[in-house]
Short mmCIF file of C-alpha atoms and ligand atoms in Angstrom, two decimals:
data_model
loop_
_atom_site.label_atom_id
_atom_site.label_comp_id
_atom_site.label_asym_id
_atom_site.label_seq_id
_atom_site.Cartn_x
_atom_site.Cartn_y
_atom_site.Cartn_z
CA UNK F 29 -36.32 -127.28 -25.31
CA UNK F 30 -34.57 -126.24 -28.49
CA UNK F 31 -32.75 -122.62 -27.34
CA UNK F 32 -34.66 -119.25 -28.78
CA UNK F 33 -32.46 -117.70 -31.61
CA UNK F 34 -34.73 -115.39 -32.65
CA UNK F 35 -35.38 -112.98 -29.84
CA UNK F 36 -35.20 -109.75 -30.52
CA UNK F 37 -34.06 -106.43 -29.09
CA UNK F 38 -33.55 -102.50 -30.27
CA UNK F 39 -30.14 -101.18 -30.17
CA UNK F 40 -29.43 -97.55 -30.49
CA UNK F 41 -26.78 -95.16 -31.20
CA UNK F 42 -27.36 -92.12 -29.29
CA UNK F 43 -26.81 -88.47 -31.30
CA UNK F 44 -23.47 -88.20 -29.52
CA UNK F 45 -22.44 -91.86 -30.71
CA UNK F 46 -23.28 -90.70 -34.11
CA UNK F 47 -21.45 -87.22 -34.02
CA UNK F 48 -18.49 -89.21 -32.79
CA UNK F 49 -18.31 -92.01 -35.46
CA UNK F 50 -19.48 -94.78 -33.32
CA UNK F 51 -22.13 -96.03 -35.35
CA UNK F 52 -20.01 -98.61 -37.24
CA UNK F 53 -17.98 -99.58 -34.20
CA UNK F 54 -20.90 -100.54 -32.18
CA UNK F 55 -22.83 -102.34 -34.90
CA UNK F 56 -19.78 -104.07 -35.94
CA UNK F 57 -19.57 -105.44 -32.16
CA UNK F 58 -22.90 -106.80 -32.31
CA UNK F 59 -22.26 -108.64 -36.05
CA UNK F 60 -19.19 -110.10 -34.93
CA UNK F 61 -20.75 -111.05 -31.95
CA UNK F 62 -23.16 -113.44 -34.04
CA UNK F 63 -26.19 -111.33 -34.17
CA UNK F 64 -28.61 -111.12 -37.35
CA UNK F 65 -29.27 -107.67 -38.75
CA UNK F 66 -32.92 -107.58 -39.27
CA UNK F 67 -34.00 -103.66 -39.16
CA UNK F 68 -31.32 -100.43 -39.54
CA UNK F 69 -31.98 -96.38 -40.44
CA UNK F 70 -30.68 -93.08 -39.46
CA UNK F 71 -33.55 -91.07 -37.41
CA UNK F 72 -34.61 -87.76 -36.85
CA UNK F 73 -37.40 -88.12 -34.22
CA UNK F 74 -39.69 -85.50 -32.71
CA UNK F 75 -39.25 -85.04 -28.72
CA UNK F 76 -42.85 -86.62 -28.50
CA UNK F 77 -41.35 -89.87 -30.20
CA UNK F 78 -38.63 -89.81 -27.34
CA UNK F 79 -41.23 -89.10 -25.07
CA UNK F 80 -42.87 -92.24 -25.48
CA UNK F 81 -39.64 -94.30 -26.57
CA UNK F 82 -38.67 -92.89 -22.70
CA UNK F 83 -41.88 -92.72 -20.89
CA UNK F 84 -41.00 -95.24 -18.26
CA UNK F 85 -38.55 -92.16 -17.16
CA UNK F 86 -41.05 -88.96 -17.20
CA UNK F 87 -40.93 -88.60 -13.59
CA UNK F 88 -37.14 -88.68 -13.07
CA UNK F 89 -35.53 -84.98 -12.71
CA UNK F 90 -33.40 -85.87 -15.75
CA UNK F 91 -36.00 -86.53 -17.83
CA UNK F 92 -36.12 -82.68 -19.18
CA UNK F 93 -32.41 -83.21 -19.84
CA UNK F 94 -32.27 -86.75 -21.46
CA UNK F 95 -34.86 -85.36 -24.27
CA UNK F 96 -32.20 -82.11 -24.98
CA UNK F 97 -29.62 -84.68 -25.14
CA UNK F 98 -31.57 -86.91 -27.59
CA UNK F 99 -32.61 -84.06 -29.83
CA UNK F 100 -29.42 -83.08 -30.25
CA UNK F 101 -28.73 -85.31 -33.70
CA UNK F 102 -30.11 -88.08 -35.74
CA UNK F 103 -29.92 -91.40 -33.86
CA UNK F 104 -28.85 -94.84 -35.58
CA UNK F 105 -31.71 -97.67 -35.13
CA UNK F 106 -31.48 -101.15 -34.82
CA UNK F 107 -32.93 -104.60 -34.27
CA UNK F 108 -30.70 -107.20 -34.07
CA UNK F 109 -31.98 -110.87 -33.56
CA UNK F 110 -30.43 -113.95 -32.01
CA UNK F 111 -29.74 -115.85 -28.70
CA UNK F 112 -30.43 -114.08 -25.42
CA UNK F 113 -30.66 -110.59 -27.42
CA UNK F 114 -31.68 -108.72 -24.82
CA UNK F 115 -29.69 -109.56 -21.61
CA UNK F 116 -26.31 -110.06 -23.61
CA UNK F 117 -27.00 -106.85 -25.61
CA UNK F 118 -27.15 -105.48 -21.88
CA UNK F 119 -24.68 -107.05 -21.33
CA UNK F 120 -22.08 -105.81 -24.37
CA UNK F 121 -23.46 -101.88 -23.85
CA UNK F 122 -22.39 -102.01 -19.97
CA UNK F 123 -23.60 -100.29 -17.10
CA UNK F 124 -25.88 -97.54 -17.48
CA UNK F 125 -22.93 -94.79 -15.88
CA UNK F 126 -20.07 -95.18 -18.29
CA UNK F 127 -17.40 -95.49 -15.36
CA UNK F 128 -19.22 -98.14 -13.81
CA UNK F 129 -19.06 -99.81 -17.52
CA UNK F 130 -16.43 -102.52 -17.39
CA UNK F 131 -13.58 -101.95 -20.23
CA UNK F 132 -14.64 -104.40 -23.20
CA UNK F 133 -18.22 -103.03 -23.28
CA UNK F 134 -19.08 -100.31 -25.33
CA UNK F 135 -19.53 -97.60 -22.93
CA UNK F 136 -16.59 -98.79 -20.90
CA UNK F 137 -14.58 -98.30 -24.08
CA UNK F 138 -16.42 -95.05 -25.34
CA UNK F 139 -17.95 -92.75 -23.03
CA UNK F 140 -17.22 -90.91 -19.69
CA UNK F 141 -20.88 -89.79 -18.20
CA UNK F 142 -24.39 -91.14 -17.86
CA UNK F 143 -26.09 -88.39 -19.59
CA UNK F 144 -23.49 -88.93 -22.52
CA UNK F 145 -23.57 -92.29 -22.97
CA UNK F 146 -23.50 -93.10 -26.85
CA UNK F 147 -25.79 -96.22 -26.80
CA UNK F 148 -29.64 -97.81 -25.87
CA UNK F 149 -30.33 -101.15 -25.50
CA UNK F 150 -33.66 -102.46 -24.63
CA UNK F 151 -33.89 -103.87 -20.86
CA UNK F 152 -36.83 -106.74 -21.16
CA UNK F 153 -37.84 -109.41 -23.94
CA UNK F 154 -41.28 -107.01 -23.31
CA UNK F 155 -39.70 -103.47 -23.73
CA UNK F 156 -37.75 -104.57 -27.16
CA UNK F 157 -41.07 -105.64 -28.59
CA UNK F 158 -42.78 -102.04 -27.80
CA UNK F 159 -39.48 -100.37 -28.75
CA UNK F 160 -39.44 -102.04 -32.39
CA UNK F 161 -43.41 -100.97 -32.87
CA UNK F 162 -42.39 -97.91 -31.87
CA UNK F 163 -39.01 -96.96 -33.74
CA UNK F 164 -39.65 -99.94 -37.16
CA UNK F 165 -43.77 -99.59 -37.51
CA UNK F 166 -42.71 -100.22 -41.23
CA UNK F 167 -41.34 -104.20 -39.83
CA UNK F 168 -38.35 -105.75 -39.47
CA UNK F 169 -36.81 -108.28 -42.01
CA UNK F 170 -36.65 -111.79 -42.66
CA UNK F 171 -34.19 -113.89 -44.19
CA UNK F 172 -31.84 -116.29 -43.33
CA UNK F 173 -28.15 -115.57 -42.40
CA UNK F 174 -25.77 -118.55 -43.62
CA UNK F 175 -23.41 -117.67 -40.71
CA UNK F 176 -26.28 -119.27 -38.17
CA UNK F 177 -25.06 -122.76 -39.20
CA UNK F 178 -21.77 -122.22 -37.61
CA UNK F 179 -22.82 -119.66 -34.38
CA UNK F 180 -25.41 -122.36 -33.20
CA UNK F 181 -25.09 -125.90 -31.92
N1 UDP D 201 -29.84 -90.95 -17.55
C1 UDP D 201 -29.34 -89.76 -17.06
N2 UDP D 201 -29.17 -89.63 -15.70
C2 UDP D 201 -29.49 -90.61 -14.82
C3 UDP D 201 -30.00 -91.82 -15.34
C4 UDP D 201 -30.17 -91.96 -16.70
O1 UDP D 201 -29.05 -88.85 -17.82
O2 UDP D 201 -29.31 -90.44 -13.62
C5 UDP D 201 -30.01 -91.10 -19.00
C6 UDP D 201 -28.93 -91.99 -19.62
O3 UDP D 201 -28.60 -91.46 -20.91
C7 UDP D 201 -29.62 -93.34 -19.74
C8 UDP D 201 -31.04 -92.89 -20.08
O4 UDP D 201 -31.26 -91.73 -19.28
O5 UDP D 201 -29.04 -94.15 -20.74
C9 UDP D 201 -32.11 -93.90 -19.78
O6 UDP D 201 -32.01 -94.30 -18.43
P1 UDP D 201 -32.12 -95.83 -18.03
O7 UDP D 201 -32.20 -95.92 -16.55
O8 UDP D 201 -33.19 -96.48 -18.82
O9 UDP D 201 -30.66 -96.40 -18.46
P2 UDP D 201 -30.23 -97.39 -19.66
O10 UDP D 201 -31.35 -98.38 -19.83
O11 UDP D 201 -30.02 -96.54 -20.88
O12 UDP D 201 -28.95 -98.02 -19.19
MG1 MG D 202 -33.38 -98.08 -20.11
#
């Protein structure tokens, strides 16, 4: 079976990734990792759209907490698109608590605490599909990145 290069997943910088100048760093990581650009703004969203982005999470005593955190700045939105998205953008953000983050990820290289921990990144192939209706109901672009000739087989 010809390999999937055009999964997708959402990739966020948190407000504290974006008060810190992070926002190039970490989409720079995910370009130079091979990954096609296909959806990007700055955000403002309303605690009831990080409600639902975070609903899984309502019931968890930090929940309160992780929507004071998120309100605290714009966010930085992405999509990016390419080979295993979702699991190796997992995989570059690190562990959810930063010190359990190996160094070379971003929140091993970045941040300190869980509830300060610059960066989202969608968990399932089903999750980045709601996340991207919910965050890019405008769409997400197509067009074809000449780089792909050399990043595939
Ligand atoms: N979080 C927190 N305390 C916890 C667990 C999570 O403040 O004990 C915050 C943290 O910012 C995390 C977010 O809630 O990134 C969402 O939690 P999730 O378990 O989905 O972690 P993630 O998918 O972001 O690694
Ligand atoms: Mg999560």
């Amino acid at each position: 079976m010809a390999p999937n290069t055009t999964e997708r997943t959402y990739i966020m910088v948190k407000p504290d990734g974006v008060d810190r100048g992070l926002v190039g760093e970490i989409l720079s990581r995910f370009e130079k990792r091979g990954f096609k650009l296909i959806a990007a703004k700055l955000a403002l969203p309303s605690k009831e759209h990080l409600e639902e982005h975070y609903a899984d999470l309502k019931e968890r005593p930090f929940f309160p907490g992780l929507i004071r955190y998120m309100l605290g700045g714009p966010v930085f939105c992405m999509v990016f698109e390419g080979l295993d998205a979702v699991k190796t953008g997992r995989a570059m953000l690190g562990a959810t608590n930063p010190l359990a983050s190996a160094p070379g990820t971003i929140r091993g290289d970045f941040a300190l605490a869980t509830g300060r921990n610059i960066c989202h990144g969608s968990d399932s192939v089903e999750n980045a599909e709601k996340e991207i209706a919910l965050w890019f109901p405008e769409g997400t672009l197509q067009y074809k990145l000449s780089q792909a000739a050399v990043i595939y087989e």
